[in-house]
Amino acid sequence: NAGVTQTPKFQVLKTGQSMTLQCAQDMNHEYMSWYRQDPGMGLRLIHYSVGAGITDQGEVPNGYNVSRSTTEDFPLRLLSAAPSQTSVYFCASSTPRRDTQYFGPGTRLTVL
Amino acid sequence: GNSVTQMEGPVTLSEEAFLTINCTYTATGYPSLFWYVQYPGEGLQLLLKATKADDKGSNKGFEATYRKETTSFHLEKGSVQVSDSAVYFCALAPFGNEKLTFGTGTRLTIIP
């Protein structure tokens, strides 16, 4: 049972480049979410999804897009990377009772 | 809006010392409260949780009690080990809602 997987583990981008962070879970969880972790700020919610075809914005959605075409996958797209998006990104999914979230190992992104 | 305030770190203790990490929250209604732990290089893992007032969450020797009268959820352990060195996050989620609000995290280092 792989749980929540994220790729890549590390990524360096130049300002203006685009990329997609991948997230997949094999637990058949309906709820998935993306957070960013910055020093001194804890984790902040970027986007979330309550099921395939349904997404919504979290606390810090600007500069990011998401889609949810399947239950398993929830990719996060950076359309035009900026240095302010340098961060560690975590994907999470929630149990059917929605009271526990499982986190992936994270992607460390640096934007130059 | 919802918020979580955590004890500032870093915290350094000797092995077998008593640990307290303070956490207070602001929220409407009756949120669920969580402690997550992040070991070096890994994603977050749920450590313990409590879903209603006076509930005590416990796991791996750690405990926290949901105190509605003081809006607190302090983390305690009677005798810490080197393996407890990690970053600890307090978090809340509104009842029936998975959207977590995190504190800023407390880095704990245990020295032999």
mmCIF file with all atom_site columns, C-alpha atoms in Angstrom:
data_model
loop_
_atom_site.group_PDB
_atom_site.id
_atom_site.type_symbol
_atom_site.label_atom_id
_atom_site.label_alt_id
_atom_site.label_comp_id
_atom_site.label_asym_id
_atom_site.label_entity_id
_atom_site.label_seq_id
_atom_site.pdbx_PDB_ins_code
_atom_site.Cartn_x
_atom_site.Cartn_y
_atom_site.Cartn_z
_atom_site.occupancy
_atom_site.B_iso_or_equiv
_atom_site.pdbx_formal_charge
_atom_site.auth_seq_id
_atom_site.auth_comp_id
_atom_site.auth_asym_id
_atom_site.auth_atom_id
_atom_site.pdbx_PDB_model_num
ATOM 1   C CA . ASN A 1 1   ? 0.000   0.000  0.000   1.00 0.00 ? 1   ASN A CA 1
ATOM 2   C CA . ALA A 1 2   ? 1.846   3.102  -1.257  1.00 0.00 ? 2   ALA A CA 1
ATOM 3   C CA . GLY A 1 3   ? -0.393  5.689  0.447   1.00 0.00 ? 3   GLY A CA 1
ATOM 4   C CA . VAL A 1 4   ? 0.144   9.203  -0.920  1.00 0.00 ? 4   VAL A CA 1
ATOM 5   C CA . THR A 1 5   ? 2.950   9.610  -3.446  1.00 0.00 ? 5   THR A CA 1
ATOM 6   C CA . GLN A 1 6   ? 4.400   12.816 -4.855  1.00 0.00 ? 6   GLN A CA 1
ATOM 7   C CA . THR A 1 7   ? 6.769   13.489 -7.727  1.00 0.00 ? 7   THR A CA 1
ATOM 8   C CA . PRO A 1 8   ? 9.265   14.971 -8.166  1.00 0.00 ? 8   PRO A CA 1
ATOM 9   C CA . LYS A 1 9   ? 11.024  15.191 -4.788  1.00 0.00 ? 9   LYS A CA 1
ATOM 10  C CA . PHE A 1 10  ? 13.082  18.193 -5.830  1.00 0.00 ? 10  PHE A CA 1
ATOM 11  C CA . GLN A 1 11  ? 12.682  20.720 -8.634  1.00 0.00 ? 11  GLN A CA 1
ATOM 12  C CA . VAL A 1 12  ? 14.463  23.906 -9.669  1.00 0.00 ? 12  VAL A CA 1
ATOM 13  C CA . LEU A 1 13  ? 12.674  26.287 -12.041 1.00 0.00 ? 13  LEU A CA 1
ATOM 14  C CA . LYS A 1 14  ? 13.449  29.616 -13.597 1.00 0.00 ? 14  LYS A CA 1
ATOM 15  C CA . THR A 1 15  ? 11.037  32.502 -13.207 1.00 0.00 ? 15  THR A CA 1
ATOM 16  C CA . GLY A 1 16  ? 8.255   32.222 -15.759 1.00 0.00 ? 16  GLY A CA 1
ATOM 17  C CA . GLN A 1 17  ? 8.536   28.499 -16.352 1.00 0.00 ? 17  GLN A CA 1
ATOM 18  C CA . SER A 1 18  ? 5.563   26.221 -15.810 1.00 0.00 ? 18  SER A CA 1
ATOM 19  C CA . MET A 1 19  ? 5.410   22.770 -14.290 1.00 0.00 ? 19  MET A CA 1
ATOM 20  C CA . THR A 1 20  ? 3.093   20.226 -12.716 1.00 0.00 ? 20  THR A CA 1
ATOM 21  C CA . LEU A 1 21  ? 3.566   18.620 -9.329  1.00 0.00 ? 21  LEU A CA 1
ATOM 22  C CA . GLN A 1 22  ? 2.095   15.157 -9.293  1.00 0.00 ? 22  GLN A CA 1
ATOM 23  C CA . CYS A 1 23  ? 0.122   13.600 -6.438  1.00 0.00 ? 23  CYS A CA 1
ATOM 24  C CA . ALA A 1 24  ? -1.517  10.196 -6.318  1.00 0.00 ? 24  ALA A CA 1
ATOM 25  C CA . GLN A 1 25  ? -3.178  8.111  -3.611  1.00 0.00 ? 25  GLN A CA 1
ATOM 26  C CA . ASP A 1 26  ? -4.247  4.489  -3.645  1.00 0.00 ? 26  ASP A CA 1
ATOM 27  C CA . MET A 1 27  ? -6.597  4.554  -0.647  1.00 0.00 ? 27  MET A CA 1
ATOM 28  C CA . ASN A 1 28  ? -9.749  5.546  -2.575  1.00 0.00 ? 28  ASN A CA 1
ATOM 29  C CA . HIS A 1 29  ? -10.012 8.763  -0.590  1.00 0.00 ? 29  HIS A CA 1
ATOM 30  C CA . GLU A 1 30  ? -12.480 11.322 -1.877  1.00 0.00 ? 30  GLU A CA 1
ATOM 31  C CA . TYR A 1 31  ? -10.853 14.350 -0.286  1.00 0.00 ? 31  TYR A CA 1
ATOM 32  C CA . MET A 1 32  ? -7.436  15.557 -1.463  1.00 0.00 ? 32  MET A CA 1
ATOM 33  C CA . SER A 1 33  ? -5.592  18.781 -0.867  1.00 0.00 ? 33  SER A CA 1
ATOM 34  C CA . TRP A 1 34  ? -2.391  20.709 -1.530  1.00 0.00 ? 34  TRP A CA 1
ATOM 35  C CA . TYR A 1 35  ? -0.464  22.684 1.103   1.00 0.00 ? 35  TYR A CA 1
ATOM 36  C CA . ARG A 1 36  ? 2.670   24.742 0.984   1.00 0.00 ? 36  ARG A CA 1
ATOM 37  C CA . GLN A 1 37  ? 5.090   24.892 3.904   1.00 0.00 ? 37  GLN A CA 1
ATOM 38  C CA . ASP A 1 38  ? 7.140   27.984 4.506   1.00 0.00 ? 38  ASP A CA 1
ATOM 39  C CA . PRO A 1 39  ? 9.479   28.758 7.427   1.00 0.00 ? 39  PRO A CA 1
ATOM 40  C CA . GLY A 1 40  ? 7.655   30.313 10.366  1.00 0.00 ? 40  GLY A CA 1
ATOM 41  C CA . MET A 1 41  ? 4.255   29.975 8.690   1.00 0.00 ? 41  MET A CA 1
ATOM 42  C CA . GLY A 1 42  ? 3.245   26.371 9.151   1.00 0.00 ? 42  GLY A CA 1
ATOM 43  C CA . LEU A 1 43  ? 1.272   24.801 6.313   1.00 0.00 ? 43  LEU A CA 1
ATOM 44  C CA . ARG A 1 44  ? -1.207  26.771 4.250   1.00 0.00 ? 44  ARG A CA 1
ATOM 45  C CA . LEU A 1 45  ? -3.952  25.286 2.104   1.00 0.00 ? 45  LEU A CA 1
ATOM 46  C CA . ILE A 1 46  ? -3.657  26.032 -1.628  1.00 0.00 ? 46  ILE A CA 1
ATOM 47  C CA . HIS A 1 47  ? -6.483  24.034 -3.254  1.00 0.00 ? 47  HIS A CA 1
ATOM 48  C CA . TYR A 1 48  ? -8.604  21.083 -2.316  1.00 0.00 ? 48  TYR A CA 1
ATOM 49  C CA . SER A 1 49  ? -11.015 18.607 -3.885  1.00 0.00 ? 49  SER A CA 1
ATOM 50  C CA . VAL A 1 50  ? -13.930 16.718 -2.358  1.00 0.00 ? 50  VAL A CA 1
ATOM 51  C CA . GLY A 1 51  ? -14.157 14.275 -5.263  1.00 0.00 ? 51  GLY A CA 1
ATOM 52  C CA . ALA A 1 52  ? -13.483 13.725 -8.949  1.00 0.00 ? 52  ALA A CA 1
ATOM 53  C CA . GLY A 1 53  ? -14.508 16.750 -10.990 1.00 0.00 ? 53  GLY A CA 1
ATOM 54  C CA . ILE A 1 54  ? -14.809 19.054 -7.959  1.00 0.00 ? 54  ILE A CA 1
ATOM 55  C CA . THR A 1 55  ? -12.118 21.492 -6.821  1.00 0.00 ? 55  THR A CA 1
ATOM 56  C CA . ASP A 1 56  ? -12.079 24.639 -4.724  1.00 0.00 ? 56  ASP A CA 1
ATOM 57  C CA . GLN A 1 57  ? -9.660  27.283 -3.516  1.00 0.00 ? 57  GLN A CA 1
ATOM 58  C CA . GLY A 1 58  ? -7.946  27.316 -0.174  1.00 0.00 ? 58  GLY A CA 1
ATOM 59  C CA . GLU A 1 59  ? -6.123  30.100 1.642   1.00 0.00 ? 59  GLU A CA 1
ATOM 60  C CA . VAL A 1 60  ? -3.381  30.835 -0.937  1.00 0.00 ? 60  VAL A CA 1
ATOM 61  C CA . PRO A 1 61  ? -4.598  29.778 -4.434  1.00 0.00 ? 61  PRO A CA 1
ATOM 62  C CA . ASN A 1 62  ? -3.091  32.531 -6.603  1.00 0.00 ? 62  ASN A CA 1
ATOM 63  C CA . GLY A 1 63  ? -0.621  31.268 -9.200  1.00 0.00 ? 63  GLY A CA 1
ATOM 64  C CA . TYR A 1 64  ? -1.760  27.645 -8.936  1.00 0.00 ? 64  TYR A CA 1
ATOM 65  C CA . ASN A 1 65  ? -4.274  25.515 -10.835 1.00 0.00 ? 65  ASN A CA 1
ATOM 66  C CA . VAL A 1 66  ? -5.644  22.073 -10.038 1.00 0.00 ? 66  VAL A CA 1
ATOM 67  C CA . SER A 1 67  ? -7.885  19.507 -11.643 1.00 0.00 ? 67  SER A CA 1
ATOM 68  C CA . ARG A 1 68  ? -9.317  16.194 -10.446 1.00 0.00 ? 68  ARG A CA 1
ATOM 69  C CA . SER A 1 69  ? -10.198 13.904 -13.320 1.00 0.00 ? 69  SER A CA 1
ATOM 70  C CA . THR A 1 70  ? -9.845  10.704 -11.271 1.00 0.00 ? 70  THR A CA 1
ATOM 71  C CA . THR A 1 71  ? -10.186 9.780  -7.607  1.00 0.00 ? 71  THR A CA 1
ATOM 72  C CA . GLU A 1 72  ? -6.508  8.790  -7.464  1.00 0.00 ? 72  GLU A CA 1
ATOM 73  C CA . ASP A 1 73  ? -4.746  11.822 -8.955  1.00 0.00 ? 73  ASP A CA 1
ATOM 74  C CA . PHE A 1 74  ? -4.654  15.493 -7.978  1.00 0.00 ? 74  PHE A CA 1
ATOM 75  C CA . PRO A 1 75  ? -1.944  17.419 -9.884  1.00 0.00 ? 75  PRO A CA 1
ATOM 76  C CA . LEU A 1 76  ? -0.924  20.966 -8.985  1.00 0.00 ? 76  LEU A CA 1
ATOM 77  C CA . ARG A 1 77  ? 0.083   23.259 -11.845 1.00 0.00 ? 77  ARG A CA 1
ATOM 78  C CA . LEU A 1 78  ? 2.262   26.329 -11.618 1.00 0.00 ? 78  LEU A CA 1
ATOM 79  C CA . LEU A 1 79  ? 1.431   28.411 -14.670 1.00 0.00 ? 79  LEU A CA 1
ATOM 80  C CA . SER A 1 80  ? 4.281   30.938 -14.504 1.00 0.00 ? 80  SER A CA 1
ATOM 81  C CA . ALA A 1 81  ? 6.644   30.283 -11.610 1.00 0.00 ? 81  ALA A CA 1
ATOM 82  C CA . ALA A 1 82  ? 7.726   33.146 -9.362  1.00 0.00 ? 82  ALA A CA 1
ATOM 83  C CA . PRO A 1 83  ? 10.417  33.239 -6.631  1.00 0.00 ? 83  PRO A CA 1
ATOM 84  C CA . SER A 1 84  ? 7.607   33.650 -4.062  1.00 0.00 ? 84  SER A CA 1
ATOM 85  C CA . GLN A 1 85  ? 6.531   30.110 -4.917  1.00 0.00 ? 85  GLN A CA 1
ATOM 86  C CA . THR A 1 86  ? 9.771   28.669 -3.573  1.00 0.00 ? 86  THR A CA 1
ATOM 87  C CA . SER A 1 87  ? 8.487   26.319 -0.902  1.00 0.00 ? 87  SER A CA 1
ATOM 88  C CA . VAL A 1 88  ? 7.899   22.725 0.101   1.00 0.00 ? 88  VAL A CA 1
ATOM 89  C CA . TYR A 1 89  ? 4.624   21.384 -1.257  1.00 0.00 ? 89  TYR A CA 1
ATOM 90  C CA . PHE A 1 90  ? 2.628   18.637 0.406   1.00 0.00 ? 90  PHE A CA 1
ATOM 91  C CA . CYS A 1 91  ? -0.306  16.706 -0.947  1.00 0.00 ? 91  CYS A CA 1
ATOM 92  C CA . ALA A 1 92  ? -2.741  15.055 1.444   1.00 0.00 ? 92  ALA A CA 1
ATOM 93  C CA . SER A 1 93  ? -5.796  12.830 1.300   1.00 0.00 ? 93  SER A CA 1
ATOM 94  C CA . SER A 1 94  ? -8.456  12.167 3.869   1.00 0.00 ? 94  SER A CA 1
ATOM 95  C CA . THR A 1 95  ? -10.116 9.072  5.263   1.00 0.00 ? 95  THR A CA 1
ATOM 96  C CA . PRO A 1 96  ? -13.782 8.407  4.413   1.00 0.00 ? 96  PRO A CA 1
ATOM 97  C CA . ARG A 1 97  ? -14.759 9.750  7.837   1.00 0.00 ? 97  ARG A CA 1
ATOM 98  C CA . ARG A 1 98  ? -12.742 12.830 6.969   1.00 0.00 ? 98  ARG A CA 1
ATOM 99  C CA . ASP A 1 99  ? -11.089 13.054 10.365  1.00 0.00 ? 99  ASP A CA 1
ATOM 100 C CA . THR A 1 100 ? -7.520  12.077 9.496   1.00 0.00 ? 100 THR A CA 1
ATOM 101 C CA . GLN A 1 101 ? -5.340  13.323 6.671   1.00 0.00 ? 101 GLN A CA 1
ATOM 102 C CA . TYR A 1 102 ? -2.447  11.365 5.166   1.00 0.00 ? 102 TYR A CA 1
ATOM 103 C CA . PHE A 1 103 ? 0.415   13.398 3.764   1.00 0.00 ? 103 PHE A CA 1
ATOM 104 C CA . GLY A 1 104 ? 2.819   12.659 0.961   1.00 0.00 ? 104 GLY A CA 1
ATOM 105 C CA . PRO A 1 105 ? 6.596   13.070 1.388   1.00 0.00 ? 105 PRO A CA 1
ATOM 106 C CA . GLY A 1 106 ? 6.640   16.521 -0.197  1.00 0.00 ? 106 GLY A CA 1
ATOM 107 C CA . THR A 1 107 ? 8.209   18.290 -3.179  1.00 0.00 ? 107 THR A CA 1
ATOM 108 C CA . ARG A 1 108 ? 10.879  20.903 -2.537  1.00 0.00 ? 108 ARG A CA 1
ATOM 109 C CA . LEU A 1 109 ? 10.584  23.582 -5.231  1.00 0.00 ? 109 LEU A CA 1
ATOM 110 C CA . THR A 1 110 ? 13.068  26.374 -5.827  1.00 0.00 ? 110 THR A CA 1
ATOM 111 C CA . VAL A 1 111 ? 12.276  29.171 -8.265  1.00 0.00 ? 111 VAL A CA 1
ATOM 112 C CA . LEU A 1 112 ? 15.267  31.255 -9.355  1.00 0.00 ? 112 LEU A CA 1
ATOM 113 C CA . GLY B 2 1   ? -11.486 33.116 11.050  1.00 0.00 ? 1   GLY B CA 1
ATOM 114 C CA . ASN B 2 2   ? -9.846  30.084 12.567  1.00 0.00 ? 2   ASN B CA 1
ATOM 115 C CA . SER B 2 3   ? -6.324  30.272 13.927  1.00 0.00 ? 3   SER B CA 1
ATOM 116 C CA . VAL B 2 4   ? -3.836  28.198 15.907  1.00 0.00 ? 4   VAL B CA 1
ATOM 117 C CA . THR B 2 5   ? -1.082  29.622 18.083  1.00 0.00 ? 5   THR B CA 1
ATOM 118 C CA . GLN B 2 6   ? 1.804   27.395 19.055  1.00 0.00 ? 6   GLN B CA 1
ATOM 119 C CA . MET B 2 7   ? 4.689   27.706 21.419  1.00 0.00 ? 7   MET B CA 1
ATOM 120 C CA . GLU B 2 8   ? 7.687   29.265 19.719  1.00 0.00 ? 8   GLU B CA 1
ATOM 121 C CA . GLY B 2 9   ? 10.656  27.025 19.180  1.00 0.00 ? 9   GLY B CA 1
ATOM 122 C CA . PRO B 2 10  ? 13.104  25.605 18.912  1.00 0.00 ? 10  PRO B CA 1
ATOM 123 C CA . VAL B 2 11  ? 12.902  23.495 22.046  1.00 0.00 ? 11  VAL B CA 1
ATOM 124 C CA . THR B 2 12  ? 15.911  21.498 23.223  1.00 0.00 ? 12  THR B CA 1
ATOM 125 C CA . LEU B 2 13  ? 15.589  18.937 26.013  1.00 0.00 ? 13  LEU B CA 1
ATOM 126 C CA . SER B 2 14  ? 17.676  16.194 27.507  1.00 0.00 ? 14  SER B CA 1
ATOM 127 C CA . GLU B 2 15  ? 16.600  12.588 27.109  1.00 0.00 ? 15  GLU B CA 1
ATOM 128 C CA . GLU B 2 16  ? 13.983  11.506 29.697  1.00 0.00 ? 16  GLU B CA 1
ATOM 129 C CA . ALA B 2 17  ? 12.889  15.100 30.372  1.00 0.00 ? 17  ALA B CA 1
ATOM 130 C CA . PHE B 2 18  ? 9.221   16.103 30.551  1.00 0.00 ? 18  PHE B CA 1
ATOM 131 C CA . LEU B 2 19  ? 7.836   17.790 27.457  1.00 0.00 ? 19  LEU B CA 1
ATOM 132 C CA . THR B 2 20  ? 5.083   20.358 27.082  1.00 0.00 ? 20  THR B CA 1
ATOM 133 C CA . ILE B 2 21  ? 4.327   22.170 23.818  1.00 0.00 ? 21  ILE B CA 1
ATOM 134 C CA . ASN B 2 22  ? 1.584   24.734 24.212  1.00 0.00 ? 22  ASN B CA 1
ATOM 135 C CA . CYS B 2 23  ? -1.192  25.176 21.671  1.00 0.00 ? 23  CYS B CA 1
ATOM 136 C CA . THR B 2 24  ? -4.217  27.476 21.795  1.00 0.00 ? 24  THR B CA 1
ATOM 137 C CA . TYR B 2 25  ? -6.833  28.017 19.156  1.00 0.00 ? 25  TYR B CA 1
ATOM 138 C CA . THR B 2 26  ? -9.520  30.384 17.961  1.00 0.00 ? 26  THR B CA 1
ATOM 139 C CA . ALA B 2 27  ? -12.526 28.905 16.198  1.00 0.00 ? 27  ALA B CA 1
ATOM 140 C CA . THR B 2 28  ? -16.289 29.024 16.143  1.00 0.00 ? 28  THR B CA 1
ATOM 141 C CA . GLY B 2 29  ? -18.252 25.998 17.222  1.00 0.00 ? 29  GLY B CA 1
ATOM 142 C CA . TYR B 2 30  ? -16.579 22.739 18.137  1.00 0.00 ? 30  TYR B CA 1
ATOM 143 C CA . PRO B 2 31  ? -13.572 22.020 15.934  1.00 0.00 ? 31  PRO B CA 1
ATOM 144 C CA . SER B 2 32  ? -11.549 18.821 15.915  1.00 0.00 ? 32  SER B CA 1
ATOM 145 C CA . LEU B 2 33  ? -7.995  19.263 17.193  1.00 0.00 ? 33  LEU B CA 1
ATOM 146 C CA . PHE B 2 34  ? -4.856  17.490 16.006  1.00 0.00 ? 34  PHE B CA 1
ATOM 147 C CA . TRP B 2 35  ? -1.155  17.147 16.591  1.00 0.00 ? 35  TRP B CA 1
ATOM 148 C CA . TYR B 2 36  ? 0.906   16.216 13.551  1.00 0.00 ? 36  TYR B CA 1
ATOM 149 C CA . VAL B 2 37  ? 4.607   15.323 13.617  1.00 0.00 ? 37  VAL B CA 1
ATOM 150 C CA . GLN B 2 38  ? 7.166   15.794 10.844  1.00 0.00 ? 38  GLN B CA 1
ATOM 151 C CA . TYR B 2 39  ? 10.390  13.797 11.091  1.00 0.00 ? 39  TYR B CA 1
ATOM 152 C CA . PRO B 2 40  ? 13.408  15.060 9.133   1.00 0.00 ? 40  PRO B CA 1
ATOM 153 C CA . GLY B 2 41  ? 12.941  14.724 5.380   1.00 0.00 ? 41  GLY B CA 1
ATOM 154 C CA . GLU B 2 42  ? 9.437   13.314 5.662   1.00 0.00 ? 42  GLU B CA 1
ATOM 155 C CA . GLY B 2 43  ? 5.832   14.426 5.318   1.00 0.00 ? 43  GLY B CA 1
ATOM 156 C CA . LEU B 2 44  ? 3.497   15.026 8.227   1.00 0.00 ? 44  LEU B CA 1
ATOM 157 C CA . GLN B 2 45  ? 2.017   12.142 10.194  1.00 0.00 ? 45  GLN B CA 1
ATOM 158 C CA . LEU B 2 46  ? -0.964  12.295 12.497  1.00 0.00 ? 46  LEU B CA 1
ATOM 159 C CA . LEU B 2 47  ? 0.246   11.891 16.080  1.00 0.00 ? 47  LEU B CA 1
ATOM 160 C CA . LEU B 2 48  ? -3.045  12.221 17.962  1.00 0.00 ? 48  LEU B CA 1
ATOM 161 C CA . LYS B 2 49  ? -6.429  13.887 17.785  1.00 0.00 ? 49  LYS B CA 1
ATOM 162 C CA . ALA B 2 50  ? -9.480  14.845 19.836  1.00 0.00 ? 50  ALA B CA 1
ATOM 163 C CA . THR B 2 51  ? -12.909 15.608 18.463  1.00 0.00 ? 51  THR B CA 1
ATOM 164 C CA . LYS B 2 52  ? -14.837 16.994 21.448  1.00 0.00 ? 52  LYS B CA 1
ATOM 165 C CA . ALA B 2 53  ? -14.309 18.851 24.695  1.00 0.00 ? 53  ALA B CA 1
ATOM 166 C CA . ASP B 2 54  ? -12.496 16.939 27.464  1.00 0.00 ? 54  ASP B CA 1
ATOM 167 C CA . ASP B 2 55  ? -11.387 14.202 25.057  1.00 0.00 ? 55  ASP B CA 1
ATOM 168 C CA . LYS B 2 56  ? -7.812  13.059 25.529  1.00 0.00 ? 56  LYS B CA 1
ATOM 169 C CA . GLY B 2 57  ? -5.832  11.995 22.497  1.00 0.00 ? 57  GLY B CA 1
ATOM 170 C CA . SER B 2 58  ? -2.834  9.746  23.062  1.00 0.00 ? 58  SER B CA 1
ATOM 171 C CA . ASN B 2 59  ? -0.231  7.928  21.023  1.00 0.00 ? 59  ASN B CA 1
ATOM 172 C CA . LYS B 2 60  ? 3.404   6.813  21.452  1.00 0.00 ? 60  LYS B CA 1
ATOM 173 C CA . GLY B 2 61  ? 3.467   8.192  25.015  1.00 0.00 ? 61  GLY B CA 1
ATOM 174 C CA . PHE B 2 62  ? 2.221   11.633 23.924  1.00 0.00 ? 62  PHE B CA 1
ATOM 175 C CA . GLU B 2 63  ? -1.032  13.059 25.269  1.00 0.00 ? 63  GLU B CA 1
ATOM 176 C CA . ALA B 2 64  ? -3.171  16.134 24.714  1.00 0.00 ? 64  ALA B CA 1
ATOM 177 C CA . THR B 2 65  ? -6.527  17.091 26.240  1.00 0.00 ? 65  THR B CA 1
ATOM 178 C CA . TYR B 2 66  ? -9.147  19.190 24.448  1.00 0.00 ? 66  TYR B CA 1
ATOM 179 C CA . ARG B 2 67  ? -9.884  22.064 26.843  1.00 0.00 ? 67  ARG B CA 1
ATOM 180 C CA . LYS B 2 68  ? -12.725 24.185 25.540  1.00 0.00 ? 68  LYS B CA 1
ATOM 181 C CA . GLU B 2 69  ? -12.771 26.514 28.533  1.00 0.00 ? 69  GLU B CA 1
ATOM 182 C CA . THR B 2 70  ? -9.172  27.572 27.852  1.00 0.00 ? 70  THR B CA 1
ATOM 183 C CA . THR B 2 71  ? -9.265  26.852 24.075  1.00 0.00 ? 71  THR B CA 1
ATOM 184 C CA . SER B 2 72  ? -6.119  24.801 24.442  1.00 0.00 ? 72  SER B CA 1
ATOM 185 C CA . PHE B 2 73  ? -4.676  21.475 23.286  1.00 0.00 ? 73  PHE B CA 1
ATOM 186 C CA . HIS B 2 74  ? -1.233  21.246 24.875  1.00 0.00 ? 74  HIS B CA 1
ATOM 187 C CA . LEU B 2 75  ? 1.013   18.330 23.923  1.00 0.00 ? 75  LEU B CA 1
ATOM 188 C CA . GLU B 2 76  ? 2.778   16.452 26.747  1.00 0.00 ? 76  GLU B CA 1
ATOM 189 C CA . LYS B 2 77  ? 5.105   13.499 27.146  1.00 0.00 ? 77  LYS B CA 1
ATOM 190 C CA . GLY B 2 78  ? 6.514   12.276 30.414  1.00 0.00 ? 78  GLY B CA 1
ATOM 191 C CA . SER B 2 79  ? 9.918   11.082 29.217  1.00 0.00 ? 79  SER B CA 1
ATOM 192 C CA . VAL B 2 80  ? 11.218  12.076 25.795  1.00 0.00 ? 80  VAL B CA 1
ATOM 193 C CA . GLN B 2 81  ? 13.636  10.076 23.681  1.00 0.00 ? 81  GLN B CA 1
ATOM 194 C CA . VAL B 2 82  ? 16.149  11.083 21.023  1.00 0.00 ? 82  VAL B CA 1
ATOM 195 C CA . SER B 2 83  ? 13.800  9.552  18.444  1.00 0.00 ? 83  SER B CA 1
ATOM 196 C CA . ASP B 2 84  ? 11.157  12.177 19.346  1.00 0.00 ? 84  ASP B CA 1
ATOM 197 C CA . SER B 2 85  ? 13.258  14.883 17.697  1.00 0.00 ? 85  SER B CA 1
ATOM 198 C CA . ALA B 2 86  ? 10.984  16.348 15.008  1.00 0.00 ? 86  ALA B CA 1
ATOM 199 C CA . VAL B 2 87  ? 8.762   19.314 14.202  1.00 0.00 ? 87  VAL B CA 1
ATOM 200 C CA . TYR B 2 88  ? 5.344   19.222 15.871  1.00 0.00 ? 88  TYR B CA 1
ATOM 201 C CA . PHE B 2 89  ? 2.295   20.981 14.420  1.00 0.00 ? 89  PHE B CA 1
ATOM 202 C CA . CYS B 2 90  ? -0.941  21.742 16.201  1.00 0.00 ? 90  CYS B CA 1
ATOM 203 C CA . ALA B 2 91  ? -3.957  21.996 13.879  1.00 0.00 ? 91  ALA B CA 1
ATOM 204 C CA . LEU B 2 92  ? -7.719  22.311 13.874  1.00 0.00 ? 92  LEU B CA 1
ATOM 205 C CA . ALA B 2 93  ? -10.525 21.469 11.473  1.00 0.00 ? 93  ALA B CA 1
ATOM 206 C CA . PRO B 2 94  ? -14.108 22.682 11.745  1.00 0.00 ? 94  PRO B CA 1
ATOM 207 C CA . PHE B 2 95  ? -16.527 19.916 12.618  1.00 0.00 ? 95  PHE B CA 1
ATOM 208 C CA . GLY B 2 96  ? -17.275 17.838 9.524   1.00 0.00 ? 96  GLY B CA 1
ATOM 209 C CA . ASN B 2 97  ? -14.713 19.732 7.452   1.00 0.00 ? 97  ASN B CA 1
ATOM 210 C CA . GLU B 2 98  ? -11.291 18.533 6.390   1.00 0.00 ? 98  GLU B CA 1
ATOM 211 C CA . LYS B 2 99  ? -9.744  21.947 5.854   1.00 0.00 ? 99  LYS B CA 1
ATOM 212 C CA . LEU B 2 100 ? -6.948  22.047 8.382   1.00 0.00 ? 100 LEU B CA 1
ATOM 213 C CA . THR B 2 101 ? -5.585  25.243 9.900   1.00 0.00 ? 101 THR B CA 1
ATOM 214 C CA . PHE B 2 102 ? -2.040  24.732 11.182  1.00 0.00 ? 102 PHE B CA 1
ATOM 215 C CA . GLY B 2 103 ? 0.107   26.418 13.766  1.00 0.00 ? 103 GLY B CA 1
ATOM 216 C CA . THR B 2 104 ? 3.611   27.479 12.780  1.00 0.00 ? 104 THR B CA 1
ATOM 217 C CA . GLY B 2 105 ? 5.248   24.340 14.150  1.00 0.00 ? 105 GLY B CA 1
ATOM 218 C CA . THR B 2 106 ? 7.664   23.719 17.034  1.00 0.00 ? 106 THR B CA 1
ATOM 219 C CA . ARG B 2 107 ? 11.024  22.129 16.367  1.00 0.00 ? 107 ARG B CA 1
ATOM 220 C CA . LEU B 2 108 ? 12.003  19.736 19.154  1.00 0.00 ? 108 LEU B CA 1
ATOM 221 C CA . THR B 2 109 ? 15.539  18.436 19.612  1.00 0.00 ? 109 THR B CA 1
ATOM 222 C CA . ILE B 2 110 ? 16.344  15.796 22.236  1.00 0.00 ? 110 ILE B CA 1
ATOM 223 C CA . ILE B 2 111 ? 19.961  15.413 23.254  1.00 0.00 ? 111 ILE B CA 1
ATOM 224 C CA . PRO B 2 112 ? 21.313  12.214 24.812  1.00 0.00 ? 112 PRO B CA 1
#
